[in-house]
XYZ file of C-alpha atoms in Angstrom:
560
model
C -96.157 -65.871 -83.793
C -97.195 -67.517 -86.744
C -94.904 -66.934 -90.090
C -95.562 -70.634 -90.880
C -95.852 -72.051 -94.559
C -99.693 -70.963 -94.554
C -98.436 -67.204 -93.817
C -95.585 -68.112 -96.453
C -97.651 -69.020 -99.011
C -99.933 -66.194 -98.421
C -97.109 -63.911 -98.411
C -95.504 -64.748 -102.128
C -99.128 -64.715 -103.614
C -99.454 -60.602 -101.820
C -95.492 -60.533 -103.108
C -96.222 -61.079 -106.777
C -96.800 -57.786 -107.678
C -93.380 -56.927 -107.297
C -92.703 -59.192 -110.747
C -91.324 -57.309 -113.305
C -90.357 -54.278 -110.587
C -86.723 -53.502 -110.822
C -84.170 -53.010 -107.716
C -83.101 -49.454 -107.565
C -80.922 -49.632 -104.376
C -79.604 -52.382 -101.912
C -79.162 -51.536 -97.916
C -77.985 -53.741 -95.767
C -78.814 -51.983 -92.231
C -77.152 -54.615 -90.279
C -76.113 -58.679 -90.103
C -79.634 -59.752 -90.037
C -81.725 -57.855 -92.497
C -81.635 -57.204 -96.243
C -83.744 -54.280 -97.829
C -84.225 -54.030 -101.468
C -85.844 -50.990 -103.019
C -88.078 -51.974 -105.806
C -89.844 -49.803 -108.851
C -92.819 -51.563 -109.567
C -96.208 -50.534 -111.110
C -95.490 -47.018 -110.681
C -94.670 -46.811 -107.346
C -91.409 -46.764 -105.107
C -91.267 -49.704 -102.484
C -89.136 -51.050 -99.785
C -89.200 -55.182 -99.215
C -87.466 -55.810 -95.716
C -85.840 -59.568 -95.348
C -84.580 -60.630 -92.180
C -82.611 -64.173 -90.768
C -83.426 -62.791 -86.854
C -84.160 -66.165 -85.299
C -87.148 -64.875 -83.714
C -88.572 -61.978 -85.978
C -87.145 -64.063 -89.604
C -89.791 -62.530 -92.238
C -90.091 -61.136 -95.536
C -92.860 -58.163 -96.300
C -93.166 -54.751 -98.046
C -92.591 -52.074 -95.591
C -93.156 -48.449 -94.690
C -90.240 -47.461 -92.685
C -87.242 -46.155 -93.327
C -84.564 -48.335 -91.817
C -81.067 -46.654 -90.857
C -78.129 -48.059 -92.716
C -74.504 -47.791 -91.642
C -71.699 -45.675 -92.920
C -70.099 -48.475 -94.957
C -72.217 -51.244 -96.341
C -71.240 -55.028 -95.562
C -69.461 -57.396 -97.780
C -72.769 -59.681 -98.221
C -74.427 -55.793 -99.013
C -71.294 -55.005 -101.532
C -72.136 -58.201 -103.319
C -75.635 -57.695 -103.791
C -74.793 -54.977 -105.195
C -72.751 -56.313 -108.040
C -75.075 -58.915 -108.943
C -78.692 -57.693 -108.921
C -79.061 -54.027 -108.331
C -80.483 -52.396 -111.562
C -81.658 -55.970 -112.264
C -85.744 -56.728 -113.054
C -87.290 -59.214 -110.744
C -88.735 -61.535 -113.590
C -90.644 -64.428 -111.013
C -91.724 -64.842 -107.580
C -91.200 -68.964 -106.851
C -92.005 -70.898 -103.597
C -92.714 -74.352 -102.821
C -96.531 -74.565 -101.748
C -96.392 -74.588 -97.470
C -92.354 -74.652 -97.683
C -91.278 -71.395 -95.542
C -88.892 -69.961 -98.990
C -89.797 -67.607 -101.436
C -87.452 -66.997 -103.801
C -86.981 -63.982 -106.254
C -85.746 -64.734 -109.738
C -83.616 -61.726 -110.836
C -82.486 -60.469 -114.556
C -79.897 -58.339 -114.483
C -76.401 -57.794 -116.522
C -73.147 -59.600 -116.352
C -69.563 -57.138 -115.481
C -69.382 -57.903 -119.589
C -72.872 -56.632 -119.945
C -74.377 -60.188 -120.973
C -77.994 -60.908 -118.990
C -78.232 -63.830 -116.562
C -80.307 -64.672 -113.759
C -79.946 -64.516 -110.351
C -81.915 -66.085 -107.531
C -82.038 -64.672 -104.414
C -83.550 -67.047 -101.677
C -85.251 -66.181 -98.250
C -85.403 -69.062 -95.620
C -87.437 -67.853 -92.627
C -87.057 -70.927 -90.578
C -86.469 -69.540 -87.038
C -82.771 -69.361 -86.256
C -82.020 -71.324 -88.868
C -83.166 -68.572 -91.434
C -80.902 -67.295 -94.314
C -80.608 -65.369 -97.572
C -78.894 -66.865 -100.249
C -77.797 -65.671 -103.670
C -77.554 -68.610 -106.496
C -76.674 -68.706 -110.101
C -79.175 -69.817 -111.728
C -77.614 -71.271 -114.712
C -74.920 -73.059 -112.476
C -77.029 -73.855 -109.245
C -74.008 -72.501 -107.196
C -74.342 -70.299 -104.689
C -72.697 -67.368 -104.982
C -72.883 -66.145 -101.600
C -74.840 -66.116 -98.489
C -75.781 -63.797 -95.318
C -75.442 -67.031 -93.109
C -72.754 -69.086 -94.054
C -72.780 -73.146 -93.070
C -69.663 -75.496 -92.958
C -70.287 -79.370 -93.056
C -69.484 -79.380 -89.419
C -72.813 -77.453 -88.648
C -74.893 -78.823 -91.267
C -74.446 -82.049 -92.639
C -77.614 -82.516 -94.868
C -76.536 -79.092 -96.998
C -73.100 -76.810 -96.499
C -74.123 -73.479 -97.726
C -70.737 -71.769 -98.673
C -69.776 -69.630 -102.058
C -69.239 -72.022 -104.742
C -70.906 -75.066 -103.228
C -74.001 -76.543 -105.321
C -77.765 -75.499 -103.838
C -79.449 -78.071 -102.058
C -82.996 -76.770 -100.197
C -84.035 -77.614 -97.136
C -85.177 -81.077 -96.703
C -88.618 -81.242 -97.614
C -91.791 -82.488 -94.885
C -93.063 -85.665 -95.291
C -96.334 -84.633 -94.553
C -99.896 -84.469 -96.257
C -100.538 -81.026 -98.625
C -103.710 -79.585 -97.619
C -104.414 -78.667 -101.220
C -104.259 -81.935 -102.761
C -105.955 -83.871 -99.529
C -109.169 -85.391 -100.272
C -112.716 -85.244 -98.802
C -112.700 -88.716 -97.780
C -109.147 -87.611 -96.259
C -109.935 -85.202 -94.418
C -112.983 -86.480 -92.666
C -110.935 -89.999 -91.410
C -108.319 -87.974 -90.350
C -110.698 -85.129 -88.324
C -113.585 -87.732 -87.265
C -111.551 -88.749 -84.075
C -110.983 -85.901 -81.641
C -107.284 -84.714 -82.726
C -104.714 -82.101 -81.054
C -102.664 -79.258 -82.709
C -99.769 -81.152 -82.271
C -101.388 -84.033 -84.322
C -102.351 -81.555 -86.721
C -98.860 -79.819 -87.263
C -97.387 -83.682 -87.597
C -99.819 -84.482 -90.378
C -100.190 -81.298 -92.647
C -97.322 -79.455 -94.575
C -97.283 -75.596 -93.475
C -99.028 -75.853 -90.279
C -97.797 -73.714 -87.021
C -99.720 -74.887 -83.168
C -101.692 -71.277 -83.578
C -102.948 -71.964 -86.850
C -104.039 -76.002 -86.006
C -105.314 -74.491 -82.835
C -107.621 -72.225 -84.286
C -108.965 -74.775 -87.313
C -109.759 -77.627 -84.384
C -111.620 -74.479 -82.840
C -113.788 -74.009 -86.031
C -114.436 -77.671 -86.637
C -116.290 -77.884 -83.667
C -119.508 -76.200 -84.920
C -119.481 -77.151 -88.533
C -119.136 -79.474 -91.596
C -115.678 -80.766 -91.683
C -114.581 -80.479 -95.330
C -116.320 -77.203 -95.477
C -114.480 -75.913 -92.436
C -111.251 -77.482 -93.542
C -111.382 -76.414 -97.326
C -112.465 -72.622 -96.266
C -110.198 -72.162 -93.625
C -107.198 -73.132 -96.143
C -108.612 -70.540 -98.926
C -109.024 -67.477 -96.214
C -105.601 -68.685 -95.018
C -103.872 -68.545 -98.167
C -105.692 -65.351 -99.775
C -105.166 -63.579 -97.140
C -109.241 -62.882 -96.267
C -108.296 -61.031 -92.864
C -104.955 -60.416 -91.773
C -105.312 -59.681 -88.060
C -102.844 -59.600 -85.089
C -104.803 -60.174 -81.458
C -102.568 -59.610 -78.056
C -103.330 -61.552 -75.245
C -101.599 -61.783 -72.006
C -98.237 -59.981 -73.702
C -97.934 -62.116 -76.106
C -98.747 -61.595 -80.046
C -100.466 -63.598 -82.119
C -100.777 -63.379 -85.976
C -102.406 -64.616 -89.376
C -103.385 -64.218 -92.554
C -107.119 -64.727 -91.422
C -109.480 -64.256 -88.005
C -108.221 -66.274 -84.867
C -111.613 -66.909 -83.460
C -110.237 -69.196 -80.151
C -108.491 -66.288 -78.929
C -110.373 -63.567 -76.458
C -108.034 -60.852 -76.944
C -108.266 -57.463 -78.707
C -108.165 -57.805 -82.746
C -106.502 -55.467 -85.133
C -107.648 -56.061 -88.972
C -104.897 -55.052 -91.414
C -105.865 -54.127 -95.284
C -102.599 -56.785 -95.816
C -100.261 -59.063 -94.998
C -97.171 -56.492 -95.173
C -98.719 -53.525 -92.887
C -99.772 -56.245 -90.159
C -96.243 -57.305 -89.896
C -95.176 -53.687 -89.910
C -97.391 -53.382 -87.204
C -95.798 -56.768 -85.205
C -92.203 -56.457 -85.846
C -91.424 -52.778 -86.097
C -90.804 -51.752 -82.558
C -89.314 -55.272 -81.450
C -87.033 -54.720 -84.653
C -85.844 -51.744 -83.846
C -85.610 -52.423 -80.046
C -82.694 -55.220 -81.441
C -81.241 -52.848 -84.490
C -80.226 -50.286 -80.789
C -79.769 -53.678 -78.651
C -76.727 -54.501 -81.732
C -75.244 -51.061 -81.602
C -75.791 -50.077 -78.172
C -75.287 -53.252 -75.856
C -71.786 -51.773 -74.673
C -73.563 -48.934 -74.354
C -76.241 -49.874 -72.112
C -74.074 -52.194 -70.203
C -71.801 -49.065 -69.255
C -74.563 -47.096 -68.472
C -75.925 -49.732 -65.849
C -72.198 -50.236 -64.360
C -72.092 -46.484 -64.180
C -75.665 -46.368 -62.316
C -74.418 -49.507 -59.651
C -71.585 -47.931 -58.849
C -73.067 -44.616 -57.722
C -75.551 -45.811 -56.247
C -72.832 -48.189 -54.221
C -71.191 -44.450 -54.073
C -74.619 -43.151 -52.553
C -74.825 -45.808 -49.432
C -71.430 -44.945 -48.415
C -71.694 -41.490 -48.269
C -75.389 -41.408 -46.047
C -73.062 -43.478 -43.523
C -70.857 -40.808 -43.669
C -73.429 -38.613 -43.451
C -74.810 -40.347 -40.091
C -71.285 -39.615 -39.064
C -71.087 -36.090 -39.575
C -74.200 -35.843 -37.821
C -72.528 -36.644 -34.301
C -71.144 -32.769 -34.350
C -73.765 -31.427 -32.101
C -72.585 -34.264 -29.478
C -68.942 -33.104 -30.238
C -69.998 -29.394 -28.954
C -71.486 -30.349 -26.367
C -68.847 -32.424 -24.437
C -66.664 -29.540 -25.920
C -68.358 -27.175 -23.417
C -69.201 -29.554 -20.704
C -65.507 -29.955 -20.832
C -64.771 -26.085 -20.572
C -67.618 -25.557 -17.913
C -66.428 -28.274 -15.668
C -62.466 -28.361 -16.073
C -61.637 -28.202 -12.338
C -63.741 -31.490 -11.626
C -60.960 -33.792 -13.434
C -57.367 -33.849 -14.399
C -54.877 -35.389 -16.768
C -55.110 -39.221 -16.578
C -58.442 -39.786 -16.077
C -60.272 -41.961 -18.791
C -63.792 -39.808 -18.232
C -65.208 -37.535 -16.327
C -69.923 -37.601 -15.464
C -71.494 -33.878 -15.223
C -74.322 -32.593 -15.216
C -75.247 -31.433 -18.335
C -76.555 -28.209 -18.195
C -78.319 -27.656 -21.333
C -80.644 -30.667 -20.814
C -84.282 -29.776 -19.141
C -83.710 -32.510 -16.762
C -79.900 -31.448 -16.165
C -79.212 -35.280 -16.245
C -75.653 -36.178 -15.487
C -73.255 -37.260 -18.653
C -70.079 -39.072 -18.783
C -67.830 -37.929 -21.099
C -64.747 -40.300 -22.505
C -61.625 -39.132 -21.944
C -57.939 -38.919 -23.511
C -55.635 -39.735 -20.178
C -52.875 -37.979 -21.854
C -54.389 -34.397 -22.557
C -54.659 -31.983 -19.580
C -58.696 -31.033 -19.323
C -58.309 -27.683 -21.517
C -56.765 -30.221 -24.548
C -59.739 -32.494 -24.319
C -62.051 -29.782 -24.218
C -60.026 -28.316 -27.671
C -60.131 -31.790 -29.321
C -63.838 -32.221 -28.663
C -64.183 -28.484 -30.104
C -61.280 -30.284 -33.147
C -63.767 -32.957 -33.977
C -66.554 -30.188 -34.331
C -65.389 -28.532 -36.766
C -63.778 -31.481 -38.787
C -67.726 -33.374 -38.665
C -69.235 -29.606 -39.629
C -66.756 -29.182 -42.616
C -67.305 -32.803 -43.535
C -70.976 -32.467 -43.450
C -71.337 -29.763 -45.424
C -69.035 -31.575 -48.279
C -70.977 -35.031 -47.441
C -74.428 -33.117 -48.255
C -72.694 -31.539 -51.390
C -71.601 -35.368 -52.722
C -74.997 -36.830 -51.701
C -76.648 -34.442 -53.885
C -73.963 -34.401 -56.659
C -74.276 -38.151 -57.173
C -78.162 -37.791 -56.930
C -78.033 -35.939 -59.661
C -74.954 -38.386 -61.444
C -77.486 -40.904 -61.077
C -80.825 -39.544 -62.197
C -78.639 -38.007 -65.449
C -77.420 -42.305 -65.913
C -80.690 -43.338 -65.669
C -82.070 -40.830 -68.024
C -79.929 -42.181 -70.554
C -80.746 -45.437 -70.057
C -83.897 -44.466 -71.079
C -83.228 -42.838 -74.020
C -81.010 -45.547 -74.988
C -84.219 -48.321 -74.417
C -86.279 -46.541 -76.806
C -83.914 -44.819 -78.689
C -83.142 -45.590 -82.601
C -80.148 -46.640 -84.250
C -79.801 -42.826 -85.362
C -80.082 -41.432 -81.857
C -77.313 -43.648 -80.152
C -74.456 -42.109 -82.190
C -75.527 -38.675 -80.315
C -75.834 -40.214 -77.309
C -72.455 -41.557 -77.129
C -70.808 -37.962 -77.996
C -73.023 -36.415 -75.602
C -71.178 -38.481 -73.121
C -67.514 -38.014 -74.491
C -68.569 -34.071 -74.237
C -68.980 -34.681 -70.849
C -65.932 -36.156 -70.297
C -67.240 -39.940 -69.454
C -66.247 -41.624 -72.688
C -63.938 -41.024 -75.240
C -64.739 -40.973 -79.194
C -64.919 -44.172 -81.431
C -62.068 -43.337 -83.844
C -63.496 -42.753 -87.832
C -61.472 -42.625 -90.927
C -64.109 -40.123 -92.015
C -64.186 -36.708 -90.823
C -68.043 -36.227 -90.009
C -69.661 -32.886 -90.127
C -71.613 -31.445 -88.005
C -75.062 -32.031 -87.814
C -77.838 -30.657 -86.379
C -79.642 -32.944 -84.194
C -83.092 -33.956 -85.938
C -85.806 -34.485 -83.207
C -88.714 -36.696 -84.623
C -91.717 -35.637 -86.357
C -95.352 -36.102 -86.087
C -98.692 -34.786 -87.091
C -101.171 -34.613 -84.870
C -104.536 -36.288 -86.148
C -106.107 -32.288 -86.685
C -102.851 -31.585 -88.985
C -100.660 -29.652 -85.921
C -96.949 -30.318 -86.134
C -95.520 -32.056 -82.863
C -91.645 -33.118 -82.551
C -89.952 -35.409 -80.174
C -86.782 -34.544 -78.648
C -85.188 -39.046 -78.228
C -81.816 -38.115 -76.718
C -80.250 -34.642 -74.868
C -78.819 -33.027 -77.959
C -82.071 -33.344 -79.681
C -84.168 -32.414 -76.210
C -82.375 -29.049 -75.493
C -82.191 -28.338 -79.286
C -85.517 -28.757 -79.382
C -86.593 -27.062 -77.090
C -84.777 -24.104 -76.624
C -83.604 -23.292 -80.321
C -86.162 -25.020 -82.642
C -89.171 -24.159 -80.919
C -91.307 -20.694 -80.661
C -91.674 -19.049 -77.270
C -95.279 -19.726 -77.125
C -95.353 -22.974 -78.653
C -96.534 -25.769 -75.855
C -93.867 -28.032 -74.046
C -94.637 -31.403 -72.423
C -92.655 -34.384 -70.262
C -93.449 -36.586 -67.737
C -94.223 -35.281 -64.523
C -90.887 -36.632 -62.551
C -90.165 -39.527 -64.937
C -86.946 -39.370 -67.239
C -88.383 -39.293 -70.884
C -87.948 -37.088 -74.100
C -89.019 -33.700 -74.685
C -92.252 -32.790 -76.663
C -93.251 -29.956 -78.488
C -96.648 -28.980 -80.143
C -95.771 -25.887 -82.995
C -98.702 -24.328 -81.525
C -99.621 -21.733 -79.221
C -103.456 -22.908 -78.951
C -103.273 -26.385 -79.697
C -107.098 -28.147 -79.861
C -107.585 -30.675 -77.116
C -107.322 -33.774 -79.603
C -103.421 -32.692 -80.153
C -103.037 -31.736 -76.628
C -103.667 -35.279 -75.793
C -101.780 -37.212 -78.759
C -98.838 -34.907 -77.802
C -99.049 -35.810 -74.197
C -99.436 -39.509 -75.124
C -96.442 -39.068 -77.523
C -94.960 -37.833 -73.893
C -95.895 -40.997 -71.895
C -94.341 -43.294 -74.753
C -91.353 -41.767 -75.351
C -90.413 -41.959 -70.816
C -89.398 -44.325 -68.369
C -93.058 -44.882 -68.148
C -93.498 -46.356 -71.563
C -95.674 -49.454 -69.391
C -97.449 -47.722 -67.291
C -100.931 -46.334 -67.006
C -102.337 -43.093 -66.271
C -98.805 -41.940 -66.491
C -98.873 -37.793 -65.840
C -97.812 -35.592 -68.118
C -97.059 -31.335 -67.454
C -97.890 -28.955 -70.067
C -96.611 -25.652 -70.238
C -95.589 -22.774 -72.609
C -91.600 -22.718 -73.953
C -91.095 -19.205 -72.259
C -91.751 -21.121 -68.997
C -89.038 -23.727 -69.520
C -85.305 -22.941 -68.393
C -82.273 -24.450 -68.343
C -80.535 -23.742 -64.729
C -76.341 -22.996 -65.138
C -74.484 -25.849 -65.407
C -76.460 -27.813 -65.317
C -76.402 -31.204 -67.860
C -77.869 -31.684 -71.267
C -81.214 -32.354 -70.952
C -81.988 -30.846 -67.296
C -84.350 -27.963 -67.324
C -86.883 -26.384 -64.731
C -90.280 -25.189 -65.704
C -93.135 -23.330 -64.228
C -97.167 -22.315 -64.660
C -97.470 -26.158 -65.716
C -100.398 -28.289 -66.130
C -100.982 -31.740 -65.808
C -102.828 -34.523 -68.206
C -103.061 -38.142 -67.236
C -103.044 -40.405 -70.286
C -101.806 -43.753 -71.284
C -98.881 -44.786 -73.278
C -100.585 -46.769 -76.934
C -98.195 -47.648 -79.314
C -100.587 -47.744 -82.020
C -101.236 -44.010 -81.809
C -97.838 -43.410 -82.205
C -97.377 -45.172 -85.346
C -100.289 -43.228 -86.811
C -99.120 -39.500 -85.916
C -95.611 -40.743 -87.490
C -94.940 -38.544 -89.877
């Protein structure tokens, strides 16, 4: 990661065409991110701020983020003070990571004054703050920090606005030539390089040490700065699972590059799914941790029943000394503890000893032996019936678990009254009655123009598939891996869609990490949902299999 001052700087020279734009609405989806929607040169746009201590950041984005029923206080206020208002300057302090938005807007009187809304992306000690210009004050913040946290600035309504304190280090704008080659003639580290320069990040230092090894130094130095801060190629580069971005080319790394046309769709591209991953992780954590209790204890449930099972499996032994018994009553009496035969039904007619109760007559052992064979036959056929019952508890847990992982904030409220349906949870209570809605599987457009939705939770699935859909249209899922249900609104889909469909398949299951992950195909006539059975479960037949694997950025393109 690399939302250093470079990237900040670079940022608030791609954000200054927002200047003069005016804020139409205010969202607040949840306690970490702010999203204002702007009018500005003729076209609607959303800029996305977030405090998350590892994904803080401020860009333009594309998606449409879910809000909650009731906006927050910090929201509320927002509100009040800047919505309808014109953005009239985009400041920041050259390799400082702020940017802050100077905001006209009217007065509850109807008098104009000027806001300033401030972004801090510093890690987890990121904020948003709104200040009164004219007074300094702040008027109110998203993070809010007593003297006994901070005691270089206390950021609390009312207090006066003091910045962050500033780096004592060297601005790379302003260094000079002589500077730069006394400082970059001795061999230097990135560490070094982050201690001496305002606005450097290790990734960043890495990669100009990398450059200045084949080149003139000033040259090197002075270029690297200008790509850096015009943002010449925004790229993000993956290697070994980790994620690595900047406003221009990372030459020292070896992994696979992505080129962006800016700054704002790169980190669109970076953020969006680990964003939304931690939008579900805040409304679902009870969620999943019930779901994963539920899953322990059945499968707890499941050991103790296959030792029952081995139990009930002694029956044919209980016959057998049942007959013995019966076949060989005048060779022992009452009072005996057991009793060796020969047992008759063996090929070898080996000799058995049978235990004994020394106060039943022989006919009354043979009867309780006969007792106990009925008992483990009833028992086994009930132990077979739980074994398969809780099989099925726990495949139906673990598909929800699933869904839950890559479900988003929308999908979880279905989720959870899926599961008070069911009977396994009861209803949040609401003030608001909500109507009912139907569920609203996701849609995407395959890269030939076909229509393809994604079923992300059991209502949507069996909507989806067996009341949305056509009877000819073609159904996919995961070939014995819990994952959504796809549909392609076509009954002779090319193969390109065939294969974004099944790919949309492998990303939306279990198997989201996986390779070669198989997917069946099939028509919706040959998909059924056996009686009783629960949301989501179906059968299907005449299938055919594709092997593909899960990539993330096809998904975001078919997105419609």
């Amino acid at each position: 990661m690399a939302f250093d001052g470079l990237f900040t700087y670079a940022m608030a020279n791609e954000l200054q065409k927002l200047v003069t734009g005016r804020i139409t609405k205010i969202h607040q989806p949840n306690a970490l991110e702010i999203v204002l929607h702007i009018r500005a040169n003729g076209e609607n746009v959303r800029l996305l701020s977030s405090i998350h201590p590892s994904y803080a950041r401020v860009h333009l984005t594309e998606h449409s983020i879910d809000n909650p029923s009731e906006p927050p206080m910090f929201c509320m206020l927002l509100r009040k003070h800047v919505e309808g208002g014109f953005i009239s300057g985009i400041q920041f302090e050259p390799f400082e990571r702020m940017i802050t938005l100077e905001i006209e807007s009217k007065n509850e009187i109807g008098d104009s004054v000027t806001r300033k809304l401030t972004i801090e992306i510093m890690g987890r000690h990121s904020n948003i703050i709104l200040i009164d210009s004219e007074t300094n004050k702040i008027i109110d913040s998203l993070k809010h920090l007593p003297p006994s946290i901070n005691s270089y600035r206390t950021v609390l309504p009312g207090q006066t606005y003091i910045g962050p304190p500033p780096q004592d280090k060297l601005n790379p704008l302003e260094i000079s030539d002589a500077d730069i080659i006394q400082f970059f003639s001795e061999e230097r580290t990135p560490k070094e390089v982050v201690s001496a320069f305002k606005g450097f990040s290790p990734i960043h230092a890495t990669e100009l040490l990398h450059r200045m090894k084949d080149g003139n130094l000033v040259e090197v130095f002075r270029t690297f700065i200008n790509e850096t801060l015009t943002s010449a190629y925004p790229s993000y580069c993956e290697v070994d699972s980790k994620s690595y971005f900047s406003p221009t080319k990372l030459t020292h790394l070896t992994g696979q590059e992505t080129t962006f046309e800016n700054l704002s769709s790169l980190l669109d591209r970076v953020f969006y799914a680990r964003a939304e991953r931690d939008r579900v992780k805040q409304q679902a954590g009870d969620l999943e941790n019930w779901l994963q209790n539920e899953i322990n204890k059945l499968k707890l449930k499941l050991k103790k029943l296959q030792k029952d099972l081995e139990n009930a499996s002694k029956l044919d032994k209980y016959q057998l000394y049942g007959e013995l018994l019966m076949a060989n009553l005048y060779q022992f009496e009452k009072g005996m503890k057991e009793v060796t035969v020969i047992n008759y039904y063996s090929e070898t007619s080996e000799q058995i000893t049978i235990p004994l109760s020394e106060r039943k007559t022989p006919v009354e052992n043979a009867q309780s032996y006969y007792t106990k064979y009925n008992k483990a036959k009833n028992a086994l056929i009930m132990v077979n019936e739980q074994i398969e019952k809780t099989k099925n508890d726990i495949r139906y847990f673990e598909m929800l678990m699933a869904q839950v992982e890559q479900a988003s904030p929308a999908d979880i409220e279905e989720i959870r009254e899926e599961l008070a349906e069911q009977g396994y949870l009861r209803m949040r209570a609401s003030k608001k009655k909500k109507k009912p809605k139907k569920p609203s599987p996701e849609q995407y457009i395959s890269s030939t123009g076909i229509q393809i939705s994604v079923g992300k939770n059991n209502k949507q699935n069996d909507y989806l598939t067996f009341k949305l859909a056509n009877r000819f249209d073609i159904w996919l899922h995961t070939k014995d891996i819990p994952g959504s249900h796809v549909v392609i609104h076509s009954n002779h889909p090319d193969e390109t869609t065939l294969f974004e469909a099944a790919t949309l398949s492998a990303y939306f299951s279990k198997a989201r990490d996986s390779s070669s992950v198989p997917v069946d195909y099939t028509e919706i006539r040959h998909v059924k949902k056996p009686n009783g059975s629960k949301p989501g479960f179906v059968i299907y037949f005449e299938q055919k299999t594709l092997f593909v694997t899960p990539d993330e950025d096809i998904v975001l393109k078919l997105k419609k």
